[in-house]
Tab-separated table of C-alpha atoms in Angstrom:
chain	number	residue	atom	x	y	z
X	1	MET	CA	1.799	14.861	27.197
X	2	GLY	CA	-1.579	14.239	28.718
X	3	PRO	CA	-4.117	13.158	29.516
X	4	ILE	CA	-5.403	16.084	27.447
X	5	VAL	CA	-8.422	17.960	28.789
X	6	GLY	CA	-10.306	21.143	27.928
X	7	GLY	CA	-11.005	22.663	24.534
X	8	SER	CA	-14.177	24.309	23.318
X	9	HIS	CA	-16.001	20.962	23.189
X	10	GLY	CA	-14.598	19.507	26.376
X	11	TRP	CA	-14.010	16.001	25.025
X	12	PRO	CA	-11.657	14.313	22.530
X	13	PHE	CA	-12.820	14.032	18.945
X	14	ALA	CA	-14.290	10.550	18.351
X	15	ALA	CA	-14.514	9.879	22.079
X	16	ALA	CA	-16.453	6.722	22.829
X	17	GLY	CA	-20.153	7.422	23.231
X	18	PRO	CA	-22.439	5.990	25.894
X	19	GLY	CA	-22.335	2.208	25.981
X	20	ARG	CA	-19.314	1.939	23.680
X	21	LEU	CA	-16.890	1.036	26.497
X	22	PRO	CA	-17.621	-1.303	29.407
X	23	GLU	CA	-17.207	-0.522	33.073
X	24	GLY	CA	-13.584	-0.810	34.104
X	25	TYR	CA	-12.196	0.748	30.924
X	26	VAL	CA	-10.831	4.281	30.679
X	27	GLU	CA	-10.407	6.511	27.632
X	28	GLU	CA	-7.673	9.133	27.573
X	29	GLU	CA	-6.056	11.328	24.941
X	30	TYR	CA	-2.375	12.163	24.628
X	31	PHE	CA	-0.250	14.435	22.461
X	32	ILE	CA	3.101	13.356	21.075
X	33	GLU	CA	5.650	15.455	19.204
X	34	GLY	CA	9.074	15.086	17.712
X	35	ASP	CA	10.939	14.612	14.449
X	36	ALA	CA	9.626	11.894	12.141
X	37	VAL	CA	11.966	10.239	9.670
X	38	GLN	CA	10.607	10.190	6.144
X	39	TYR	CA	11.419	7.215	3.971
X	40	ALA	CA	12.122	6.599	0.305
X	41	LEU	CA	12.891	3.554	-1.790
X	42	ALA	CA	16.563	2.674	-1.704
X	43	PRO	CA	18.500	3.787	-4.802
X	44	GLY	CA	17.501	1.563	-7.693
X	45	GLY	CA	14.631	0.108	-5.679
X	46	GLU	CA	11.034	-0.377	-6.767
X	47	TYR	CA	7.690	-1.494	-5.398
X	48	ALA	CA	8.506	-5.077	-6.318
X	49	HIS	CA	5.754	-7.626	-6.750
X	50	ASP	CA	7.269	-9.895	-4.064
X	51	GLY	CA	6.819	-7.179	-1.429
X	52	ARG	CA	10.472	-7.013	-0.456
X	53	TRP	CA	10.954	-3.256	-0.493
X	54	ASP	CA	14.242	-1.745	0.626
X	55	VAL	CA	14.124	1.782	2.001
X	56	VAL	CA	16.391	4.560	3.195
X	57	GLY	CA	15.650	7.333	5.630
X	58	ARG	CA	15.627	10.914	4.457
X	59	GLU	CA	15.141	14.305	6.040
X	60	PRO	CA	13.032	14.334	9.212
X	61	SER	CA	9.824	16.310	9.518
X	62	ARG	CA	8.627	18.006	12.694
X	63	PHE	CA	5.216	16.849	13.951
X	64	ARG	CA	2.787	17.131	16.833
X	65	THR	CA	-0.281	14.897	16.907
X	66	ARG	CA	-2.600	12.986	19.205
X	67	PHE	CA	-3.564	9.429	20.033
X	68	LEU	CA	-6.516	7.991	21.915
X	69	VAL	CA	-6.068	5.218	24.471
X	70	ARG	CA	-8.836	2.857	25.588
X	71	ARG	CA	-7.557	0.423	28.196
X	72	PRO	CA	-8.592	-1.522	31.274
X	73	VAL	CA	-7.839	0.133	34.594
X	74	ASP	CA	-7.195	-3.091	36.503
X	75	PRO	CA	-3.876	-4.738	35.527
X	76	ALA	CA	-5.368	-8.123	36.381
X	77	ARG	CA	-7.884	-7.659	33.577
X	78	PHE	CA	-5.315	-6.707	30.930
X	79	GLY	CA	-4.685	-9.313	28.231
X	80	GLY	CA	-1.179	-8.072	27.394
X	81	THR	CA	-1.753	-6.763	23.864
X	82	VAL	CA	-2.224	-3.224	22.569
X	83	VAL	CA	-3.947	-2.840	19.204
X	84	VAL	CA	-2.451	0.221	17.522
X	85	ASN	CA	-5.068	1.376	15.023
X	86	TRP	CA	-4.073	3.489	12.018
X	87	ASN	CA	-7.049	5.870	12.005
X	88	ASN	CA	-8.691	6.102	8.587
X	89	VAL	CA	-9.035	9.585	7.062
X	90	SER	CA	-10.890	8.857	3.808
X	91	LEU	CA	-13.967	10.741	5.057
X	92	GLY	CA	-11.897	13.847	5.806
X	93	PHE	CA	-11.606	13.204	9.541
X	94	ASP	CA	-10.374	10.537	11.951
X	95	TYR	CA	-12.513	7.413	11.595
X	96	VAL	CA	-11.475	5.216	14.491
X	97	GLY	CA	-13.363	2.096	13.435
X	98	ARG	CA	-15.100	-0.552	15.512
X	99	LEU	CA	-12.299	-2.654	16.971
X	100	SER	CA	-12.699	-1.079	20.411
X	101	ASP	CA	-16.488	-1.327	20.693
X	102	GLN	CA	-17.854	-3.002	23.817
X	103	GLU	CA	-18.737	-6.187	21.915
X	104	SER	CA	-15.417	-6.357	20.077
X	105	GLU	CA	-12.870	-9.038	20.786
X	106	VAL	CA	-10.330	-6.374	21.819
X	107	ILE	CA	-12.483	-5.461	24.805
X	108	ALA	CA	-13.788	-8.981	25.477
X	109	SER	CA	-10.207	-10.191	25.839
X	110	GLY	CA	-9.217	-7.344	28.159
X	111	ASN	CA	-6.740	-5.873	25.706
X	112	ALA	CA	-6.122	-2.201	24.976
X	113	TRP	CA	-6.735	-0.104	21.879
X	114	VAL	CA	-4.851	2.971	20.674
X	115	GLY	CA	-6.178	5.188	17.874
X	116	ALA	CA	-3.238	6.811	16.109
X	117	SER	CA	-3.771	10.076	14.204
X	118	VAL	CA	-0.835	9.936	11.807
X	119	GLN	CA	-2.050	11.597	8.595
X	120	LYS	CA	-2.343	15.243	7.650
X	121	VAL	CA	-6.016	14.969	6.612
X	122	GLY	CA	-6.962	13.837	10.101
X	123	LEU	CA	-5.623	17.124	11.430
X	124	ASP	CA	-6.460	19.519	8.571
X	125	GLY	CA	-9.345	17.905	6.661
X	126	LEU	CA	-9.609	17.194	2.949
X	127	PRO	CA	-8.563	19.912	0.506
X	128	ASP	CA	-11.420	21.853	-1.095
X	129	ALA	CA	-13.974	20.282	1.251
X	130	GLU	CA	-15.675	21.127	4.505
X	131	LYS	CA	-12.964	21.135	7.133
X	132	ARG	CA	-13.634	18.397	9.640
X	133	GLY	CA	-10.061	17.806	10.758
X	134	LEU	CA	-9.058	18.084	14.390
X	135	ARG	CA	-7.635	21.595	14.112
X	136	SER	CA	-10.860	23.035	12.691
X	137	TRP	CA	-13.111	20.971	14.941
X	138	ASP	CA	-11.578	22.334	18.155
X	139	PRO	CA	-8.853	24.974	17.570
X	140	GLU	CA	-8.531	25.528	21.298
X	141	ARG	CA	-7.689	21.881	21.941
X	142	TYR	CA	-5.974	20.899	18.705
X	143	GLY	CA	-4.688	24.150	17.181
X	144	THR	CA	-1.044	23.304	17.875
X	145	LEU	CA	-1.168	19.931	16.116
X	146	SER	CA	0.776	19.656	12.872
X	147	ILE	CA	1.752	17.001	10.345
X	148	LEU	CA	3.433	18.601	7.360
X	149	HIS	CA	3.123	15.645	5.037
X	150	ASP	CA	1.925	12.035	5.048
X	151	ASP	CA	5.424	10.936	4.109
X	152	ALA	CA	6.110	11.249	7.851
X	153	SER	CA	3.160	9.027	8.800
X	154	PHE	CA	5.096	5.761	8.971
X	155	ASP	CA	7.581	6.986	11.551
X	156	ILE	CA	4.871	8.807	13.513
X	157	PHE	CA	3.072	5.460	13.737
X	158	THR	CA	6.282	3.865	15.002
X	159	GLN	CA	6.767	6.569	17.628
X	160	ILE	CA	3.214	6.145	18.924
X	161	ALA	CA	3.894	2.404	19.143
X	162	ASP	CA	7.011	3.195	21.165
X	163	ALA	CA	4.949	5.344	23.545
X	164	VAL	CA	2.529	2.488	24.370
X	165	GLY	CA	4.600	-0.618	23.735
X	166	PRO	CA	6.576	-3.105	25.804
X	167	GLY	CA	9.863	-1.253	25.350
X	168	ARG	CA	8.664	2.038	26.740
X	169	ALA	CA	10.854	1.651	29.880
X	170	GLY	CA	8.635	3.548	32.243
X	171	ALA	CA	6.572	4.471	29.242
X	172	THR	CA	6.545	8.220	29.080
X	173	VAL	CA	5.150	10.779	26.698
X	174	GLY	CA	6.826	14.118	27.225
X	175	GLY	CA	9.737	14.649	29.516
X	176	GLY	CA	10.700	15.807	32.952
X	177	ASP	CA	7.811	16.632	35.251
X	178	ASP	CA	5.333	16.166	32.371
X	179	ALA	CA	6.332	12.532	31.746
X	180	VAL	CA	3.352	10.186	31.913
X	181	ASP	CA	2.546	6.589	31.061
X	182	PRO	CA	-0.348	6.408	28.594
X	183	MET	CA	-0.857	2.752	29.553
X	184	GLY	CA	-1.283	3.457	33.262
X	185	GLY	CA	1.478	1.065	34.267
X	186	LEU	CA	0.048	-1.948	32.406
X	187	VAL	CA	2.615	-4.561	31.434
X	188	VAL	CA	2.400	-4.552	27.642
X	189	GLU	CA	3.714	-7.707	26.002
X	190	ARG	CA	2.694	-7.365	22.354
X	191	LEU	CA	1.647	-4.798	19.748
X	192	LEU	CA	-0.791	-5.521	16.910
X	193	ALA	CA	-0.950	-3.026	14.036
X	194	ALA	CA	-4.452	-2.761	12.573
X	195	GLY	CA	-6.134	-0.724	9.864
X	196	GLU	CA	-9.128	-0.715	7.544
X	197	SER	CA	-9.321	0.153	3.844
X	198	GLN	CA	-6.920	3.009	2.999
X	199	SER	CA	-5.269	2.506	6.395
X	200	ALA	CA	-4.769	-1.176	5.574
X	201	CYS	CA	-2.976	-0.067	2.408
X	202	ARG	CA	-0.643	2.130	4.430
X	203	LEU	CA	0.008	-0.732	6.823
X	204	ALA	CA	0.837	-2.980	3.864
X	205	THR	CA	3.607	-0.545	2.988
X	206	TYR	CA	4.726	-0.525	6.620
X	207	TYR	CA	4.809	-4.331	6.573
X	208	ASN	CA	6.717	-4.587	3.306
X	209	ALA	CA	9.106	-1.667	3.805
X	210	LEU	CA	9.404	-0.734	7.479
X	211	GLN	CA	8.702	-3.720	9.739
X	212	SER	CA	12.028	-5.324	8.829
X	213	VAL	CA	13.699	-2.049	9.881
X	214	THR	CA	11.727	-1.146	13.002
X	215	GLN	CA	10.673	-4.588	14.304
X	216	ARG	CA	8.031	-2.744	16.339
X	217	PHE	CA	4.970	-4.928	15.829
X	218	ASP	CA	4.237	-8.515	16.728
X	219	GLY	CA	1.395	-8.894	14.232
X	220	PHE	CA	-0.665	-7.111	11.581
X	221	LEU	CA	-4.395	-7.131	10.820
X	222	LEU	CA	-5.385	-5.687	7.433
X	223	ILE	CA	-9.151	-5.280	7.066
X	224	VAL	CA	-10.841	-4.837	3.638
X	225	TYR	CA	-7.478	-4.599	1.890
X	226	ALA	CA	-7.279	-4.388	-1.910
X	227	GLY	CA	-3.799	-5.827	-2.368
X	228	CYS	CA	-1.969	-2.544	-2.699
X	229	GLY	CA	0.199	-0.459	-0.455
X	230	THR	CA	0.889	3.242	-0.736
X	231	ARG	CA	3.962	5.000	-2.022
X	232	LEU	CA	6.463	5.980	0.666
X	233	GLU	CA	6.727	9.383	-0.997
X	234	ALA	CA	3.477	10.811	-2.289
X	235	ALA	CA	5.360	12.737	-4.948
X	236	GLY	CA	7.961	10.047	-5.469
X	237	PRO	CA	8.341	7.414	-8.176
X	238	GLY	CA	5.958	4.512	-8.541
X	239	PRO	CA	2.632	3.606	-10.136
X	240	ALA	CA	-0.686	4.924	-8.822
X	241	LEU	CA	-4.311	3.874	-8.865
X	242	GLU	CA	-5.679	5.599	-11.973
X	243	ALA	CA	-9.100	6.309	-10.433
X	244	ILE	CA	-7.590	8.848	-8.003
X	245	PRO	CA	-7.701	12.479	-9.242
X	246	ASP	CA	-4.351	14.255	-9.413
X	247	GLU	CA	-5.369	16.772	-6.759
X	248	LEU	CA	-5.903	13.932	-4.251
X	249	ARG	CA	-2.777	11.917	-5.016
X	250	SER	CA	-0.956	13.340	-1.991
X	251	VAL	CA	-3.887	12.331	0.219
X	252	ILE	CA	-4.975	8.966	-1.218
X	253	ASN	CA	-1.570	7.755	-2.298
X	254	ILE	CA	-2.460	4.194	-3.333
X	255	LEU	CA	-0.639	1.798	-5.636
X	256	PRO	CA	-2.763	-0.141	-8.171
X	257	PHE	CA	-5.099	-2.777	-6.739
X	258	GLY	CA	-3.662	-6.286	-6.626
X	259	SER	CA	-0.177	-5.108	-7.559
X	260	HIS	CA	2.068	-6.817	-5.004
X	261	LEU	CA	2.324	-9.514	-2.362
X	262	LEU	CA	2.840	-9.137	1.358
X	263	ARG	CA	6.453	-10.134	1.835
X	264	PRO	CA	6.758	-13.716	3.086
X	265	ASP	CA	10.019	-13.449	5.010
X	266	LEU	CA	8.988	-11.607	8.184
X	267	ALA	CA	8.458	-13.182	11.585
X	268	ALA	CA	5.482	-10.947	12.382
X	269	PRO	CA	2.306	-12.689	11.153
X	270	VAL	CA	-0.305	-10.902	9.052
X	271	LEU	CA	-3.997	-11.708	8.665
X	272	VAL	CA	-5.947	-10.166	5.788
X	273	LEU	CA	-9.682	-10.051	6.476
X	274	ASN	CA	-11.552	-9.145	3.307
X	275	SER	CA	-15.166	-8.708	2.331
X	276	GLU	CA	-16.569	-9.954	-0.958
X	277	THR	CA	-15.889	-6.520	-2.454
X	278	GLU	CA	-12.112	-6.992	-2.420
X	279	VAL	CA	-12.033	-10.548	-3.794
X	280	LEU	CA	-11.489	-9.707	-7.458
X	281	TRP	CA	-9.198	-6.768	-6.698
X	282	TYR	CA	-7.088	-8.958	-4.427
X	283	LEU	CA	-7.196	-12.007	-6.695
X	284	PRO	CA	-3.883	-11.365	-8.534
X	285	VAL	CA	-2.006	-11.400	-5.224
X	286	ARG	CA	-3.825	-14.110	-3.290
X	287	GLN	CA	-1.128	-15.939	-1.353
X	288	PRO	CA	-1.152	-19.433	0.095
X	289	ASP	CA	-1.740	-19.646	3.822
X	290	THR	CA	1.539	-20.166	5.660
X	291	SER	CA	2.860	-20.045	9.200
X	292	ASN	CA	2.847	-16.231	9.047
X	293	HIS	CA	0.057	-15.434	6.564
X	294	ARG	CA	-3.706	-15.926	6.554
X	295	LEU	CA	-6.420	-14.711	4.181
X	296	TRP	CA	-10.033	-14.764	5.340
X	297	GLU	CA	-12.706	-13.782	2.792
X	298	ILE	CA	-16.175	-13.080	4.198
X	299	THR	CA	-18.642	-13.934	1.449
X	300	GLY	CA	-21.687	-11.716	0.979
X	301	THR	CA	-20.310	-8.732	2.902
X	302	ALA	CA	-19.202	-5.407	1.447
X	303	HIS	CA	-16.262	-3.068	1.960
X	304	LEU	CA	-18.639	-0.625	3.654
X	305	ASP	CA	-20.429	-3.414	5.442
X	306	GLY	CA	-23.641	-3.330	7.406
X	307	GLY	CA	-21.657	-2.591	10.541
X	308	PHE	CA	-19.927	0.465	9.059
X	309	GLY	CA	-20.791	3.491	11.154
X	310	GLU	CA	-22.850	1.316	13.505
X	311	GLY	CA	-22.835	2.952	16.907
X	312	LEU	CA	-21.007	5.977	15.524
X	313	GLU	CA	-24.040	7.958	14.352
X	314	ALA	CA	-24.607	9.312	17.858
X	315	GLU	CA	-20.955	10.295	18.134
X	316	TRP	CA	-20.995	12.028	14.754
X	317	GLN	CA	-24.182	13.820	15.779
X	318	ARG	CA	-22.443	14.898	18.977
X	319	ASP	CA	-19.194	15.952	17.272
X	320	PHE	CA	-20.555	17.492	14.048
X	321	GLY	CA	-24.188	18.236	14.825
X	322	GLU	CA	-25.201	15.861	12.047
X	323	VAL	CA	-24.752	12.294	10.866
X	324	ILE	CA	-22.122	12.426	8.156
X	325	SER	CA	-23.435	11.464	4.731
X	326	MET	CA	-21.413	8.898	2.824
X	327	PRO	CA	-21.829	9.291	-0.948
X	328	LEU	CA	-20.186	5.927	-1.612
X	329	ILE	CA	-23.170	4.301	0.088
X	330	GLU	CA	-25.834	6.587	-1.308
X	331	ALA	CA	-24.697	6.287	-4.916
X	332	VAL	CA	-25.224	2.546	-5.375
X	333	ALA	CA	-28.036	1.360	-7.644
X	334	GLY	CA	-29.910	-0.383	-4.866
X	335	PRO	CA	-30.157	-0.681	-1.103
X	336	PRO	CA	-26.657	-0.992	0.436
X	337	ASN	CA	-25.378	-4.241	1.852
X	338	THR	CA	-26.667	-4.939	5.370
X	339	LEU	CA	-24.400	-7.818	6.424
X	340	SER	CA	-21.592	-7.237	8.915
X	341	TYR	CA	-18.267	-9.035	9.000
X	342	ASP	CA	-17.757	-8.103	12.681
X	343	PRO	CA	-18.282	-11.661	13.976
X	344	ALA	CA	-15.482	-12.933	11.730
X	345	ALA	CA	-13.253	-10.029	12.775
X	346	ASN	CA	-13.767	-10.959	16.420
X	347	ALA	CA	-12.838	-14.575	15.726
X	348	ALA	CA	-9.811	-13.494	13.710
X	349	LEU	CA	-8.574	-11.339	16.576
X	350	ARG	CA	-8.962	-14.160	19.078
X	351	HIS	CA	-6.816	-16.383	16.893
X	352	VAL	CA	-4.289	-13.572	16.337
X	353	TRP	CA	-3.668	-13.231	20.090
X	354	SER	CA	-2.522	-16.862	20.164
X	355	TRP	CA	-0.664	-16.524	16.875
X	356	MET	CA	1.458	-13.675	18.218
X	357	LYS	CA	1.991	-15.292	21.608
X	358	ASP	CA	2.418	-18.993	20.844
X	359	GLY	CA	2.904	-19.163	17.070
X	360	ALA	CA	-0.331	-21.114	16.520
X	361	PRO	CA	-1.843	-19.724	13.286
X	362	PRO	CA	-5.581	-19.189	12.801
X	363	PRO	CA	-7.456	-21.986	11.011
X	364	GLU	CA	-7.360	-21.868	7.242
X	365	GLN	CA	-10.688	-20.908	5.659
X	366	ALA	CA	-12.286	-21.581	2.306
X	367	ARG	CA	-11.908	-18.795	-0.221
X	368	VAL	CA	-14.624	-17.262	-2.371
X	369	GLU	CA	-15.109	-19.330	-5.516
X	370	LEU	CA	-14.680	-18.126	-9.085
X	371	ALA	CA	-17.052	-18.901	-11.933
X	372	ALA	CA	-15.940	-21.582	-14.350
X	373	LYS	CA	-16.000	-19.067	-17.179
X	374	SER	CA	-14.753	-15.526	-17.061
X	375	ALA	CA	-16.881	-12.575	-18.072
X	376	SER	CA	-16.531	-10.902	-21.440
X	377	GLY	CA	-13.179	-9.217	-21.742
X	378	GLY	CA	-11.451	-11.991	-19.844
X	379	GLN	CA	-12.216	-10.656	-16.377
X	380	HIS	CA	-13.050	-13.057	-13.595
X	381	GLU	CA	-16.489	-13.356	-12.050
X	382	LEU	CA	-17.593	-14.914	-8.791
X	383	ALA	CA	-19.524	-18.181	-8.809
X	384	ARG	CA	-23.086	-17.612	-7.550
X	385	ASP	CA	-26.030	-19.779	-6.522
X	386	GLU	CA	-29.633	-19.587	-7.700
X	387	PHE	CA	-30.243	-16.604	-5.413
X	388	GLY	CA	-27.287	-14.621	-6.774
X	389	ASN	CA	-25.221	-15.162	-3.636
X	390	ALA	CA	-21.532	-15.967	-4.052
X	391	LEU	CA	-20.172	-19.440	-3.308
X	392	GLY	CA	-17.304	-20.434	-1.050
X	393	GLY	CA	-15.503	-18.299	1.467
X	394	ILE	CA	-16.452	-17.751	5.096
X	395	ARG	CA	-20.221	-17.976	5.304
X	396	LEU	CA	-21.524	-16.260	8.408
X	397	PRO	CA	-24.959	-17.494	9.540
X	398	ASP	CA	-26.866	-14.490	8.174
X	399	PHE	CA	-25.493	-15.392	4.744
X	400	ALA	CA	-25.365	-19.181	5.017
X	401	VAL	CA	-29.077	-19.206	5.913
X	402	PRO	CA	-30.157	-16.530	3.452
X	403	THR	CA	-33.110	-14.192	3.710
X	404	GLY	CA	-32.009	-12.119	0.750
X	405	THR	CA	-29.452	-11.643	-2.000
X	406	HIS	CA	-26.302	-10.019	-0.643
X	407	VAL	CA	-23.674	-8.813	-3.082
X	408	GLY	CA	-20.402	-7.291	-1.996
X	409	ALA	CA	-18.484	-7.516	-5.247
X	410	SER	CA	-17.645	-4.355	-7.145
X	411	VAL	CA	-19.318	-4.830	-10.516
X	412	GLY	CA	-18.691	-1.572	-12.388
X	413	PRO	CA	-15.658	0.303	-13.730
X	414	GLU	CA	-15.639	2.499	-10.605
X	415	PRO	CA	-15.267	0.972	-7.143
X	416	ASP	CA	-18.640	0.258	-5.546
X	417	LEU	CA	-17.812	-0.068	-1.877
X	418	ALA	CA	-21.321	-0.565	-0.508
X	419	GLY	CA	-22.608	-3.591	-2.430
X	420	THR	CA	-26.327	-4.391	-2.244
X	421	SER	CA	-28.804	-6.363	-0.161
X	422	VAL	CA	-32.194	-7.263	-1.627
X	423	PRO	CA	-34.551	-9.103	0.771
X	424	PHE	CA	-36.369	-12.178	-0.436
X	425	THR	CA	-40.062	-11.797	-1.123
X	426	SER	CA	-42.425	-13.227	1.478
X	427	GLU	CA	-43.307	-15.977	-1.009
X	428	ARG	CA	-39.667	-17.000	-1.409
X	429	LEU	CA	-39.103	-16.915	2.351
X	430	ARG	CA	-42.065	-19.197	2.987
X	431	ALA	CA	-40.940	-21.568	0.239
X	432	HIS	CA	-37.457	-21.751	1.732
X	433	TYR	CA	-38.489	-21.849	5.394
X	434	PRO	CA	-41.917	-23.484	5.881
X	435	ASP	CA	-42.005	-22.270	9.489
X	436	HIS	CA	-39.971	-20.312	12.015
X	437	ALA	CA	-38.645	-23.449	13.668
X	438	THR	CA	-37.106	-24.599	10.376
X	439	TYR	CA	-35.327	-21.259	9.958
X	440	VAL	CA	-33.985	-21.298	13.521
X	441	GLU	CA	-32.829	-24.914	13.238
X	442	ARG	CA	-30.892	-24.194	10.033
X	443	TYR	CA	-29.477	-20.967	11.481
X	444	ASN	CA	-28.251	-22.714	14.621
X	445	ARG	CA	-26.563	-25.360	12.465
X	446	ALA	CA	-24.732	-22.563	10.637
X	447	VAL	CA	-23.655	-21.104	13.977
X	448	ASP	CA	-22.348	-24.511	15.043
X	449	GLU	CA	-20.399	-24.765	11.798
X	450	GLY	CA	-18.857	-21.336	12.366
X	451	LEU	CA	-17.730	-22.356	15.836
X	452	ALA	CA	-16.308	-25.644	14.548
X	453	LYS	CA	-14.401	-23.938	11.733
X	454	GLY	CA	-13.141	-21.171	13.985
X	455	PHE	CA	-14.712	-18.134	12.322
X	456	LEU	CA	-17.107	-17.491	15.204
X	457	VAL	CA	-16.531	-17.071	18.935
X	458	GLU	CA	-18.959	-18.237	21.600
X	459	GLU	CA	-19.949	-14.710	22.623
X	460	ASP	CA	-21.090	-13.836	19.102
X	461	ALA	CA	-22.686	-17.254	18.686
X	462	GLY	CA	-24.980	-16.524	21.602
X	463	ARG	CA	-25.949	-13.125	20.207
X	464	LEU	CA	-26.615	-14.600	16.769
X	465	ARG	CA	-28.768	-17.435	18.126
X	466	ALA	CA	-30.864	-14.950	20.093
X	467	LYS	CA	-31.275	-12.737	17.038
X	468	ALA	CA	-32.453	-15.669	14.911
X	469	ALA	CA	-34.914	-16.793	17.571
X	470	ALA	CA	-36.469	-13.313	17.631
X	471	ALA	CA	-36.474	-12.791	13.840
X	472	PRO	CA	-39.949	-12.666	12.206
X	473	ILE	CA	-39.083	-15.303	9.612
X	474	PRO	CA	-40.725	-16.528	7.491
């Protein structure tokens, strides 16, 4: 049902702030309700390393939740694809990410974005923490929403896909006189499932266990993914990441890092876009690039990259009356990483449109290099240059033409998601770049290389060139 209006605030939670959507796009919110099938491993099954997970349906669970739609109004502008985003709830509320920002490839290509609220925390908030879930944020608007358990999240995600996808047959949410088309009559041709971090882990489970059953999605984009899905049943059998406290296991229900592959036998392609942080976690399950699998590793960036929260501070201030603090960033032993992997994400998306439509896979990219010798204890380390920057991988211009040391790798026993960025001293900058023209010339060469290798798009190339020209370097 929808579009939803009213409530004590008068706007949807996480609504796009000023300048976040271009002219000609509309944002609307819808509610969806029903019975969601919960899944379990088939009898005798396990979370096998090869990713081929067989499942059975079990008792359904009643739900009522919301999804946000950002789409072009003019059908002539529509690119044919809907990105269905699994909203991340690790902060205790719906984090909708950056894939629908005005400068994102989703918008540049005229495609649509749907933010799916499919987990209990998004509605109710984290246990024993300040309640920032939808129901507490605006009881008048969201008080009737309910997800009993995250075990239902996979089928809720499928049902939201059905409501916005190509098979919606008139595409209605609700019934009778309340039936509406969330896509405004747009002819949807393809669905891309996307998620970041914990949401990427949940999508990995969807890919390995559910996609072969539902066949709902034409492609998958897993961003900053640690090589681990989640258990289908939070309380069910299977290993768990030891760092998660028992009281949060039902909320952050993650298998051990680097514990399984993405199954290789599905038609739907999957692109994993990782920062430097995930390289060593993902290393045990690095897969060769194939016709339906790509791994892009963005050297020098961090899990919580320099673009994390960018543009959202004003929205958090509007929604919460404050900018939400993020202890994972504040706790690092140095200034957090400032590099953004957004330009590579935009390029990846542009390739994924063609991959889903025509079967032409994105270009293969170099992977982050390992040191010749492992660290004490037999653990791998990344190979680094004289500045401490990692070698190999996708080297965006801000990293390829360095003005500092940028580390994304997690170096301690506990995950460090923010990495560090330490600017070069003025003396080092002048030694490396005798004058501004030298810096700009080298930077533009790096932009040209990114375009040639396919990890930059022309729109971002122009923005990057302008930024370098205006930078006070050396």
